[in-house]
């Protein structure tokens, strides 16, 4: 198998614990080999030398620029505010690039990244691996089956109760819950809307609750489009009772579920009792007042998955699709226009809340 040679920039929770963890697996080694590691922190470089024996380790990504003959693809797991500039530099030097989420700060930066990738004829990917999470694949499978009828409302909750004080709580680092946690559920929500060339109508309310930084840790995001379901997305760090990841309303039934268990039920309209509008009073057979009631035959189903392993499976699927696009020209499911739409939503959501989020001095 023709393997891709990979350099990883960053040995933090993403570069090491997600990308590095996958690339250590036997499955990954069939398609990829790690050719270099970069981190600006000496302790992390020392750890990387032990975890990747024999692999060159550098303190700056610029050390990769003259190693084009040894590296095919660079994973950009730097600080969020650095994603665009470093990605553009790597593309200009002829590397394929996989950039972590969020892709960049705004649509202008995103368009510059895409333009550089097109000019260099290089692959540019944004690591939206949650599109391939098993629980979301099951949600999409139910939706595409049509059994729930016309979808009216998709309610998504990515909630917890947490206090944070790291760099991802800072606006200057392109942090905050919408750009940190949000790329997972927002990518799924926009995929359900399935109109990447249009901008949805947006209402967004942000707040700072338990964070020690200046970025939001509560987000209520409403997305609407003509002839599409309403998307109600909440990302909260002040929910002591998080319950469902998904709850969906349809004309023939509904779905509720988490990353490890999903239930859905629906009725068959062809088998339902025949009803018609009555403008007059409705009564029981004995003449007493009645409320509309009927017996629907519900069909119920469920799905169980490994909630703890949901993201591991998603990472593997993303990487395998990325290999196929670079090596065989097979397009990935996650497209750049879809990610651009997501970046545009971030930008508009923050514009609506600029008076509520005052940067730290």
mmCIF file of C-alpha atoms in Angstrom:
data_model
loop_
_atom_site.group_PDB
_atom_site.id
_atom_site.type_symbol
_atom_site.label_atom_id
_atom_site.label_comp_id
_atom_site.label_asym_id
_atom_site.label_seq_id
_atom_site.Cartn_x
_atom_site.Cartn_y
_atom_site.Cartn_z
ATOM 1 C CA UNK A 1 0.000 0.000 0.000
ATOM 2 C CA UNK A 2 1.309 3.449 -0.940
ATOM 3 C CA UNK A 3 1.566 5.229 2.399
ATOM 4 C CA UNK A 4 1.343 8.977 3.015
ATOM 5 C CA UNK A 5 4.209 10.482 4.991
ATOM 6 C CA UNK A 6 2.849 12.773 7.699
ATOM 7 C CA UNK A 7 4.261 15.557 9.859
ATOM 8 C CA UNK A 8 2.270 16.609 12.934
ATOM 9 C CA UNK A 9 2.538 20.196 14.152
ATOM 10 C CA UNK A 10 1.520 20.316 17.810
ATOM 11 C CA UNK A 11 1.674 17.727 20.554
ATOM 12 C CA UNK A 12 -1.273 18.849 22.644
ATOM 13 C CA UNK A 13 -4.709 17.327 23.138
ATOM 14 C CA UNK A 14 -5.345 17.282 19.406
ATOM 15 C CA UNK A 15 -1.972 16.676 17.772
ATOM 16 C CA UNK A 16 -0.900 13.992 20.223
ATOM 17 C CA UNK A 17 -4.086 12.606 21.775
ATOM 18 C CA UNK A 18 -6.223 12.457 18.614
ATOM 19 C CA UNK A 19 -4.046 12.481 15.490
ATOM 20 C CA UNK A 20 -1.018 10.895 17.123
ATOM 21 C CA UNK A 21 -3.106 8.271 18.895
ATOM 22 C CA UNK A 22 -4.709 7.201 15.628
ATOM 23 C CA UNK A 23 -1.430 7.181 13.705
ATOM 24 C CA UNK A 24 0.028 4.799 16.303
ATOM 25 C CA UNK A 25 -2.615 2.158 15.460
ATOM 26 C CA UNK A 26 -1.960 -0.822 13.222
ATOM 27 C CA UNK A 27 -4.796 0.214 10.891
ATOM 28 C CA UNK A 28 -3.288 3.659 10.399
ATOM 29 C CA UNK A 29 0.160 2.270 9.667
ATOM 30 C CA UNK A 30 -1.216 0.548 6.563
ATOM 31 C CA UNK A 31 -1.886 3.945 4.968
ATOM 32 C CA UNK A 32 0.311 6.439 6.804
ATOM 33 C CA UNK A 33 3.734 6.834 8.347
ATOM 34 C CA UNK A 34 4.782 9.641 10.676
ATOM 35 C CA UNK A 35 7.804 11.437 9.250
ATOM 36 C CA UNK A 36 8.222 14.404 11.629
ATOM 37 C CA UNK A 37 6.862 15.964 14.815
ATOM 38 C CA UNK A 38 6.831 19.657 15.738
ATOM 39 C CA UNK A 39 6.136 21.398 19.039
ATOM 40 C CA UNK A 40 7.401 24.651 20.490
ATOM 41 C CA UNK A 41 7.473 23.288 24.065
ATOM 42 C CA UNK A 42 10.651 21.416 24.979
ATOM 43 C CA UNK A 43 8.930 19.001 27.376
ATOM 44 C CA UNK A 44 6.532 17.947 24.626
ATOM 45 C CA UNK A 45 9.380 17.495 22.189
ATOM 46 C CA UNK A 46 11.145 15.229 24.692
ATOM 47 C CA UNK A 47 8.009 13.169 25.143
ATOM 48 C CA UNK A 48 7.562 12.943 21.368
ATOM 49 C CA UNK A 49 11.109 11.586 20.952
ATOM 50 C CA UNK A 50 10.221 8.768 23.333
ATOM 51 C CA UNK A 51 6.824 8.061 21.796
ATOM 52 C CA UNK A 52 8.092 8.272 18.199
ATOM 53 C CA UNK A 53 11.626 6.825 18.392
ATOM 54 C CA UNK A 54 13.748 7.599 15.377
ATOM 55 C CA UNK A 55 11.360 10.275 14.052
ATOM 56 C CA UNK A 56 12.846 13.792 13.725
ATOM 57 C CA UNK A 57 11.370 16.310 16.172
ATOM 58 C CA UNK A 58 11.507 20.073 15.636
ATOM 59 C CA UNK A 59 10.653 23.211 17.585
ATOM 60 C CA UNK A 60 9.218 25.165 14.634
ATOM 61 C CA UNK A 61 7.125 24.203 11.634
ATOM 62 C CA UNK A 62 9.513 26.162 9.407
ATOM 63 C CA UNK A 63 11.944 23.264 9.809
ATOM 64 C CA UNK A 64 9.564 21.226 7.627
ATOM 65 C CA UNK A 65 9.631 23.581 4.678
ATOM 66 C CA UNK A 66 12.817 22.200 3.124
ATOM 67 C CA UNK A 67 11.788 18.554 3.692
ATOM 68 C CA UNK A 68 9.267 18.314 0.873
ATOM 69 C CA UNK A 69 10.968 15.170 -0.413
ATOM 70 C CA UNK A 70 10.308 13.442 2.943
ATOM 71 C CA UNK A 71 6.800 14.680 3.843
ATOM 72 C CA UNK A 72 3.530 14.488 1.902
ATOM 73 C CA UNK A 73 0.925 15.779 4.346
ATOM 74 C CA UNK A 74 1.133 18.109 7.343
ATOM 75 C CA UNK A 75 -1.382 17.979 10.194
ATOM 76 C CA UNK A 76 -1.827 21.522 11.515
ATOM 77 C CA UNK A 77 -2.738 21.181 15.197
ATOM 78 C CA UNK A 78 -1.470 24.578 16.302
ATOM 79 C CA UNK A 79 -3.362 27.215 18.303
ATOM 80 C CA UNK A 80 -6.666 28.060 16.615
ATOM 81 C CA UNK A 81 -5.671 31.613 15.722
ATOM 82 C CA UNK A 82 -2.608 30.268 13.860
ATOM 83 C CA UNK A 83 -4.451 27.814 11.622
ATOM 84 C CA UNK A 84 -4.905 30.007 8.550
ATOM 85 C CA UNK A 85 -1.452 31.578 8.354
ATOM 86 C CA UNK A 86 0.451 28.325 8.883
ATOM 87 C CA UNK A 87 -1.806 26.387 6.521
ATOM 88 C CA UNK A 88 -1.300 28.960 3.763
ATOM 89 C CA UNK A 89 2.481 28.850 4.239
ATOM 90 C CA UNK A 90 2.506 25.043 4.062
ATOM 91 C CA UNK A 91 0.357 24.993 0.935
ATOM 92 C CA UNK A 92 2.668 27.500 -0.751
ATOM 93 C CA UNK A 93 5.569 25.166 -0.018
ATOM 94 C CA UNK A 94 3.824 22.276 -1.747
ATOM 95 C CA UNK A 95 2.426 20.201 1.119
ATOM 96 C CA UNK A 96 -1.005 18.661 1.428
ATOM 97 C CA UNK A 97 -2.527 20.047 4.658
ATOM 98 C CA UNK A 98 -5.043 18.775 7.191
ATOM 99 C CA UNK A 99 -6.060 21.658 9.469
ATOM 100 C CA UNK A 100 -7.704 21.270 12.832
ATOM 101 C CA UNK A 101 -10.967 22.955 13.779
ATOM 102 C CA UNK A 102 -11.858 25.773 13.724
ATOM 103 C CA UNK A 103 -10.496 26.226 10.206
ATOM 104 C CA UNK A 104 -9.799 29.937 10.663
ATOM 105 C CA UNK A 105 -11.207 33.162 12.073
ATOM 106 C CA UNK A 106 -13.413 34.322 9.204
ATOM 107 C CA UNK A 107 -14.553 33.693 5.644
ATOM 108 C CA UNK A 108 -11.840 35.955 4.222
ATOM 109 C CA UNK A 109 -9.134 33.740 5.728
ATOM 110 C CA UNK A 110 -10.929 30.612 4.589
ATOM 111 C CA UNK A 111 -11.121 31.830 1.001
ATOM 112 C CA UNK A 112 -7.395 32.608 1.095
ATOM 113 C CA UNK A 113 -6.667 29.060 2.277
ATOM 114 C CA UNK A 114 -8.770 27.542 -0.496
ATOM 115 C CA UNK A 115 -7.221 29.819 -3.101
ATOM 116 C CA UNK A 116 -3.705 28.753 -2.085
ATOM 117 C CA UNK A 117 -4.689 25.071 -2.179
ATOM 118 C CA UNK A 118 -6.105 25.470 -5.688
ATOM 119 C CA UNK A 119 -3.037 27.345 -6.950
ATOM 120 C CA UNK A 120 -0.699 24.748 -5.464
ATOM 121 C CA UNK A 121 -2.938 21.861 -6.579
ATOM 122 C CA UNK A 122 -2.691 20.467 -3.069
ATOM 123 C CA UNK A 123 -5.236 18.807 -0.781
ATOM 124 C CA UNK A 124 -6.728 21.012 1.930
ATOM 125 C CA UNK A 125 -8.828 19.278 4.560
ATOM 126 C CA UNK A 126 -10.511 20.581 7.707
ATOM 127 C CA UNK A 127 -10.698 17.920 10.385
ATOM 128 C CA UNK A 128 -14.490 17.602 10.702
ATOM 129 C CA UNK A 129 -14.324 14.001 11.854
ATOM 130 C CA UNK A 130 -17.642 14.071 13.730
ATOM 131 C CA UNK A 131 -19.441 13.778 10.384
ATOM 132 C CA UNK A 132 -18.361 10.131 10.571
ATOM 133 C CA UNK A 133 -19.292 9.464 14.203
ATOM 134 C CA UNK A 134 -21.381 6.259 14.375
ATOM 135 C CA UNK A 135 -24.245 7.914 16.292
ATOM 136 C CA UNK A 136 -24.539 10.678 13.671
ATOM 137 C CA UNK A 137 -24.368 8.161 10.840
ATOM 138 C CA UNK A 138 -27.325 6.402 12.448
ATOM 139 C CA UNK A 139 -29.261 9.666 12.794
ATOM 140 C CA UNK A 140 -28.681 10.373 9.095
ATOM 141 C CA UNK A 141 -29.713 6.818 8.203
ATOM 142 C CA UNK A 142 -33.050 7.259 9.975
ATOM 143 C CA UNK A 143 -33.612 10.677 8.406
ATOM 144 C CA UNK A 144 -32.801 9.413 4.913
ATOM 145 C CA UNK A 145 -35.126 6.436 5.312
ATOM 146 C CA UNK A 146 -38.064 8.847 5.351
ATOM 147 C CA UNK A 147 -39.922 6.971 8.090
ATOM 148 C CA UNK A 148 -40.187 10.089 10.276
ATOM 149 C CA UNK A 149 -41.927 11.983 7.483
ATOM 150 C CA UNK A 150 -41.244 15.679 6.975
ATOM 151 C CA UNK A 151 -38.634 16.811 9.485
ATOM 152 C CA UNK A 152 -39.808 19.864 11.426
ATOM 153 C CA UNK A 153 -37.239 20.425 14.150
ATOM 154 C CA UNK A 154 -33.743 19.115 14.937
ATOM 155 C CA UNK A 155 -32.750 19.796 18.532
ATOM 156 C CA UNK A 156 -29.044 19.227 19.284
ATOM 157 C CA UNK A 157 -27.443 19.512 22.719
ATOM 158 C CA UNK A 158 -23.692 19.404 23.302
ATOM 159 C CA UNK A 159 -23.849 20.318 26.974
ATOM 160 C CA UNK A 160 -21.942 19.775 30.183
ATOM 161 C CA UNK A 161 -21.186 21.584 33.410
ATOM 162 C CA UNK A 162 -17.609 22.748 33.286
ATOM 163 C CA UNK A 163 -15.312 25.570 34.267
ATOM 164 C CA UNK A 164 -12.382 26.259 31.926
ATOM 165 C CA UNK A 165 -9.334 28.491 32.162
ATOM 166 C CA UNK A 166 -7.203 27.387 29.190
ATOM 167 C CA UNK A 167 -6.327 29.252 25.965
ATOM 168 C CA UNK A 168 -9.509 28.038 24.273
ATOM 169 C CA UNK A 169 -11.465 30.451 26.479
ATOM 170 C CA UNK A 170 -9.811 33.472 24.825
ATOM 171 C CA UNK A 171 -11.234 35.454 21.915
ATOM 172 C CA UNK A 172 -7.725 36.468 20.855
ATOM 173 C CA UNK A 173 -6.880 32.764 20.387
ATOM 174 C CA UNK A 174 -10.066 32.221 18.329
ATOM 175 C CA UNK A 175 -11.525 30.328 21.268
ATOM 176 C CA UNK A 176 -14.984 30.004 22.770
ATOM 177 C CA UNK A 177 -17.549 27.221 22.749
ATOM 178 C CA UNK A 178 -18.902 27.892 19.254
ATOM 179 C CA UNK A 179 -15.484 27.515 17.627
ATOM 180 C CA UNK A 180 -14.161 24.916 20.065
ATOM 181 C CA UNK A 181 -17.044 22.475 20.669
ATOM 182 C CA UNK A 182 -19.297 23.894 17.964
ATOM 183 C CA UNK A 183 -17.515 22.495 14.890
ATOM 184 C CA UNK A 184 -18.755 19.008 15.835
ATOM 185 C CA UNK A 185 -22.541 19.588 16.112
ATOM 186 C CA UNK A 186 -22.642 22.551 13.725
ATOM 187 C CA UNK A 187 -21.081 20.500 10.934
ATOM 188 C CA UNK A 188 -23.746 17.854 11.504
ATOM 189 C CA UNK A 189 -26.540 20.436 11.643
ATOM 190 C CA UNK A 190 -25.489 22.057 8.378
ATOM 191 C CA UNK A 191 -25.123 18.633 6.786
ATOM 192 C CA UNK A 192 -28.764 17.948 7.691
ATOM 193 C CA UNK A 193 -29.809 21.253 6.092
ATOM 194 C CA UNK A 194 -27.755 20.225 3.048
ATOM 195 C CA UNK A 195 -27.590 23.624 1.341
ATOM 196 C CA UNK A 196 -23.918 24.693 1.520
ATOM 197 C CA UNK A 197 -24.327 27.334 -1.186
ATOM 198 C CA UNK A 198 -26.926 29.249 0.874
ATOM 199 C CA UNK A 199 -26.648 31.168 4.127
ATOM 200 C CA UNK A 200 -29.250 30.168 6.725
ATOM 201 C CA UNK A 201 -31.113 32.733 8.751
ATOM 202 C CA UNK A 202 -29.345 32.911 12.097
ATOM 203 C CA UNK A 203 -30.289 33.851 15.625
ATOM 204 C CA UNK A 204 -27.542 33.477 18.206
ATOM 205 C CA UNK A 205 -27.360 34.302 21.903
ATOM 206 C CA UNK A 206 -24.015 33.894 23.675
ATOM 207 C CA UNK A 207 -23.035 34.281 27.306
ATOM 208 C CA UNK A 208 -20.045 33.902 29.590
ATOM 209 C CA UNK A 209 -20.927 31.816 32.621
ATOM 210 C CA UNK A 210 -18.237 29.531 34.046
ATOM 211 C CA UNK A 211 -15.271 30.513 31.920
ATOM 212 C CA UNK A 212 -12.203 32.352 33.211
ATOM 213 C CA UNK A 213 -11.521 33.793 29.753
ATOM 214 C CA UNK A 214 -13.362 36.349 27.635
ATOM 215 C CA UNK A 215 -14.987 34.033 25.072
ATOM 216 C CA UNK A 216 -18.442 32.481 25.297
ATOM 217 C CA UNK A 217 -19.169 29.208 27.082
ATOM 218 C CA UNK A 218 -22.925 29.261 26.424
ATOM 219 C CA UNK A 219 -24.365 29.334 22.887
ATOM 220 C CA UNK A 220 -27.948 29.135 21.662
ATOM 221 C CA UNK A 221 -27.958 28.975 17.874
ATOM 222 C CA UNK A 222 -31.116 28.832 15.751
ATOM 223 C CA UNK A 223 -30.772 28.134 12.024
ATOM 224 C CA UNK A 224 -33.639 28.271 9.533
ATOM 225 C CA UNK A 225 -33.967 27.930 5.755
ATOM 226 C CA UNK A 226 -37.005 27.760 3.462
ATOM 227 C CA UNK A 227 -38.388 24.221 3.231
ATOM 228 C CA UNK A 228 -35.834 22.928 5.742
ATOM 229 C CA UNK A 229 -36.186 21.843 9.378
ATOM 230 C CA UNK A 230 -35.459 24.354 12.097
ATOM 231 C CA UNK A 231 -32.121 23.638 13.794
ATOM 232 C CA UNK A 232 -31.956 24.374 17.521
ATOM 233 C CA UNK A 233 -28.367 23.953 18.738
ATOM 234 C CA UNK A 234 -27.249 24.517 22.315
ATOM 235 C CA UNK A 235 -23.665 24.350 23.511
ATOM 236 C CA UNK A 236 -23.535 24.987 27.229
ATOM 237 C CA UNK A 237 -21.031 24.700 30.062
ATOM 238 C CA UNK A 238 -23.752 25.355 32.651
ATOM 239 C CA UNK A 239 -26.056 22.365 32.173
ATOM 240 C CA UNK A 240 -25.970 20.128 35.260
ATOM 241 C CA UNK A 241 -28.441 17.677 33.686
ATOM 242 C CA UNK A 242 -27.351 17.015 30.101
ATOM 243 C CA UNK A 243 -29.658 14.392 28.595
ATOM 244 C CA UNK A 244 -29.966 13.968 24.834
ATOM 245 C CA UNK A 245 -27.509 14.711 22.094
ATOM 246 C CA UNK A 246 -30.328 14.658 19.504
ATOM 247 C CA UNK A 247 -34.091 15.055 19.538
ATOM 248 C CA UNK A 248 -35.914 15.224 16.197
ATOM 249 C CA UNK A 249 -39.553 16.066 15.433
ATOM 250 C CA UNK A 250 -41.146 14.713 12.264
ATOM 251 C CA UNK A 251 -44.627 14.574 10.791
ATOM 252 C CA UNK A 252 -44.774 10.775 11.225
ATOM 253 C CA UNK A 253 -42.684 10.309 14.358
ATOM 254 C CA UNK A 254 -39.521 11.308 16.142
ATOM 255 C CA UNK A 255 -36.074 10.385 17.376
ATOM 256 C CA UNK A 256 -34.155 10.888 20.598
ATOM 257 C CA UNK A 257 -30.655 9.769 21.287
ATOM 258 C CA UNK A 258 -27.183 10.109 22.702
ATOM 259 C CA UNK A 259 -23.809 9.052 21.356
ATOM 260 C CA UNK A 260 -24.384 5.520 22.678
ATOM 261 C CA UNK A 261 -28.133 4.908 22.339
ATOM 262 C CA UNK A 262 -30.828 6.143 19.943
ATOM 263 C CA UNK A 263 -34.584 5.449 19.915
ATOM 264 C CA UNK A 264 -37.009 6.371 17.171
ATOM 265 C CA UNK A 265 -40.669 5.634 16.538
ATOM 266 C CA UNK A 266 -43.095 6.389 13.742
ATOM 267 C CA UNK A 267 -46.429 5.410 12.274
ATOM 268 C CA UNK A 268 -47.273 4.375 8.743
ATOM 269 C CA UNK A 269 -49.675 6.999 7.274
ATOM 270 C CA UNK A 270 -51.118 4.339 4.944
ATOM 271 C CA UNK A 271 -52.255 2.308 7.950
ATOM 272 C CA UNK A 272 -53.478 5.199 10.117
ATOM 273 C CA UNK A 273 -57.184 5.813 10.745
ATOM 274 C CA UNK A 274 -58.787 8.029 8.102
ATOM 275 C CA UNK A 275 -59.671 11.450 9.544
ATOM 276 C CA UNK A 276 -61.102 14.677 8.128
ATOM 277 C CA UNK A 277 -61.511 18.201 9.433
ATOM 278 C CA UNK A 278 -64.685 18.856 11.439
ATOM 279 C CA UNK A 279 -65.747 22.435 11.960
ATOM 280 C CA UNK A 280 -68.437 21.643 14.482
ATOM 281 C CA UNK A 281 -68.314 20.188 17.979
ATOM 282 C CA UNK A 282 -66.758 16.761 18.496
ATOM 283 C CA UNK A 283 -68.617 14.393 20.814
ATOM 284 C CA UNK A 284 -68.343 10.911 22.174
ATOM 285 C CA UNK A 285 -70.981 8.383 21.015
ATOM 286 C CA UNK A 286 -73.023 9.226 24.126
ATOM 287 C CA UNK A 287 -72.985 12.928 23.242
ATOM 288 C CA UNK A 288 -70.465 14.098 25.839
ATOM 289 C CA UNK A 289 -67.762 16.576 24.675
ATOM 290 C CA UNK A 290 -64.660 14.946 23.298
ATOM 291 C CA UNK A 291 -61.109 15.834 22.348
ATOM 292 C CA UNK A 292 -59.541 14.493 19.168
ATOM 293 C CA UNK A 293 -58.144 11.065 19.891
ATOM 294 C CA UNK A 294 -57.189 8.045 17.864
ATOM 295 C CA UNK A 295 -55.048 4.941 18.164
ATOM 296 C CA UNK A 296 -51.915 5.024 16.048
ATOM 297 C CA UNK A 297 -49.889 1.867 15.579
ATOM 298 C CA UNK A 298 -46.370 2.931 16.500
ATOM 299 C CA UNK A 299 -43.341 1.208 15.013
ATOM 300 C CA UNK A 300 -40.338 1.483 17.319
ATOM 301 C CA UNK A 301 -36.656 0.808 16.779
ATOM 302 C CA UNK A 302 -33.367 1.543 18.508
ATOM 303 C CA UNK A 303 -29.614 1.570 18.025
ATOM 304 C CA UNK A 304 -26.773 0.976 20.448
ATOM 305 C CA UNK A 305 -23.195 2.025 19.891
ATOM 306 C CA UNK A 306 -19.963 2.611 21.741
ATOM 307 C CA UNK A 307 -20.253 6.190 22.960
ATOM 308 C CA UNK A 308 -16.691 6.214 24.254
ATOM 309 C CA UNK A 309 -15.351 5.011 20.921
ATOM 310 C CA UNK A 310 -17.483 7.262 18.722
ATOM 311 C CA UNK A 311 -14.710 9.707 17.955
ATOM 312 C CA UNK A 312 -12.063 7.009 17.479
ATOM 313 C CA UNK A 313 -14.144 5.440 14.724
ATOM 314 C CA UNK A 314 -14.789 8.869 13.212
ATOM 315 C CA UNK A 315 -11.076 9.717 13.135
ATOM 316 C CA UNK A 316 -10.268 6.484 11.319
ATOM 317 C CA UNK A 317 -12.993 7.038 8.725
ATOM 318 C CA UNK A 318 -11.879 10.627 8.099
ATOM 319 C CA UNK A 319 -8.250 9.603 7.614
ATOM 320 C CA UNK A 320 -9.165 6.752 5.291
ATOM 321 C CA UNK A 321 -11.296 9.059 3.150
ATOM 322 C CA UNK A 322 -8.478 11.612 3.117
ATOM 323 C CA UNK A 323 -6.023 8.951 1.885
ATOM 324 C CA UNK A 324 -8.424 7.968 -0.904
ATOM 325 C CA UNK A 325 -8.846 11.564 -2.034
ATOM 326 C CA UNK A 326 -5.108 12.277 -2.135
ATOM 327 C CA UNK A 327 -4.038 8.932 -3.601
ATOM 328 C CA UNK A 328 -7.024 7.969 -5.747
ATOM 329 C CA UNK A 329 -8.935 11.203 -6.329
ATOM 330 C CA UNK A 330 -12.077 9.970 -4.544
ATOM 331 C CA UNK A 331 -13.871 13.065 -3.147
ATOM 332 C CA UNK A 332 -14.424 13.244 0.600
ATOM 333 C CA UNK A 333 -17.872 13.640 2.082
ATOM 334 C CA UNK A 334 -16.782 16.753 3.991
ATOM 335 C CA UNK A 335 -16.348 19.427 1.331
ATOM 336 C CA UNK A 336 -14.692 22.844 1.518
ATOM 337 C CA UNK A 337 -17.935 24.712 0.623
ATOM 338 C CA UNK A 338 -19.586 23.007 3.602
ATOM 339 C CA UNK A 339 -16.816 24.149 5.929
ATOM 340 C CA UNK A 340 -16.960 27.661 4.462
ATOM 341 C CA UNK A 341 -20.655 27.816 5.350
ATOM 342 C CA UNK A 342 -19.782 26.823 8.904
ATOM 343 C CA UNK A 343 -17.156 29.577 9.146
ATOM 344 C CA UNK A 344 -19.731 32.089 7.865
ATOM 345 C CA UNK A 345 -22.134 30.992 10.624
ATOM 346 C CA UNK A 346 -19.406 31.508 13.258
ATOM 347 C CA UNK A 347 -18.743 34.970 11.928
ATOM 348 C CA UNK A 348 -22.382 36.048 11.897
ATOM 349 C CA UNK A 349 -23.047 34.548 15.345
ATOM 350 C CA UNK A 350 -20.167 36.509 16.839
ATOM 351 C CA UNK A 351 -21.273 39.669 15.028
ATOM 352 C CA UNK A 352 -24.654 39.386 16.738
ATOM 353 C CA UNK A 353 -22.963 39.079 20.126
ATOM 354 C CA UNK A 354 -20.098 41.530 19.835
ATOM 355 C CA UNK A 355 -21.626 43.785 22.507
ATOM 356 C CA UNK A 356 -21.933 40.829 24.907
ATOM 357 C CA UNK A 357 -18.354 39.576 24.581
ATOM 358 C CA UNK A 358 -15.864 42.237 25.598
ATOM 359 C CA UNK A 359 -12.255 41.182 25.033
ATOM 360 C CA UNK A 360 -9.955 41.174 28.030
ATOM 361 C CA UNK A 361 -7.590 44.137 28.242
#
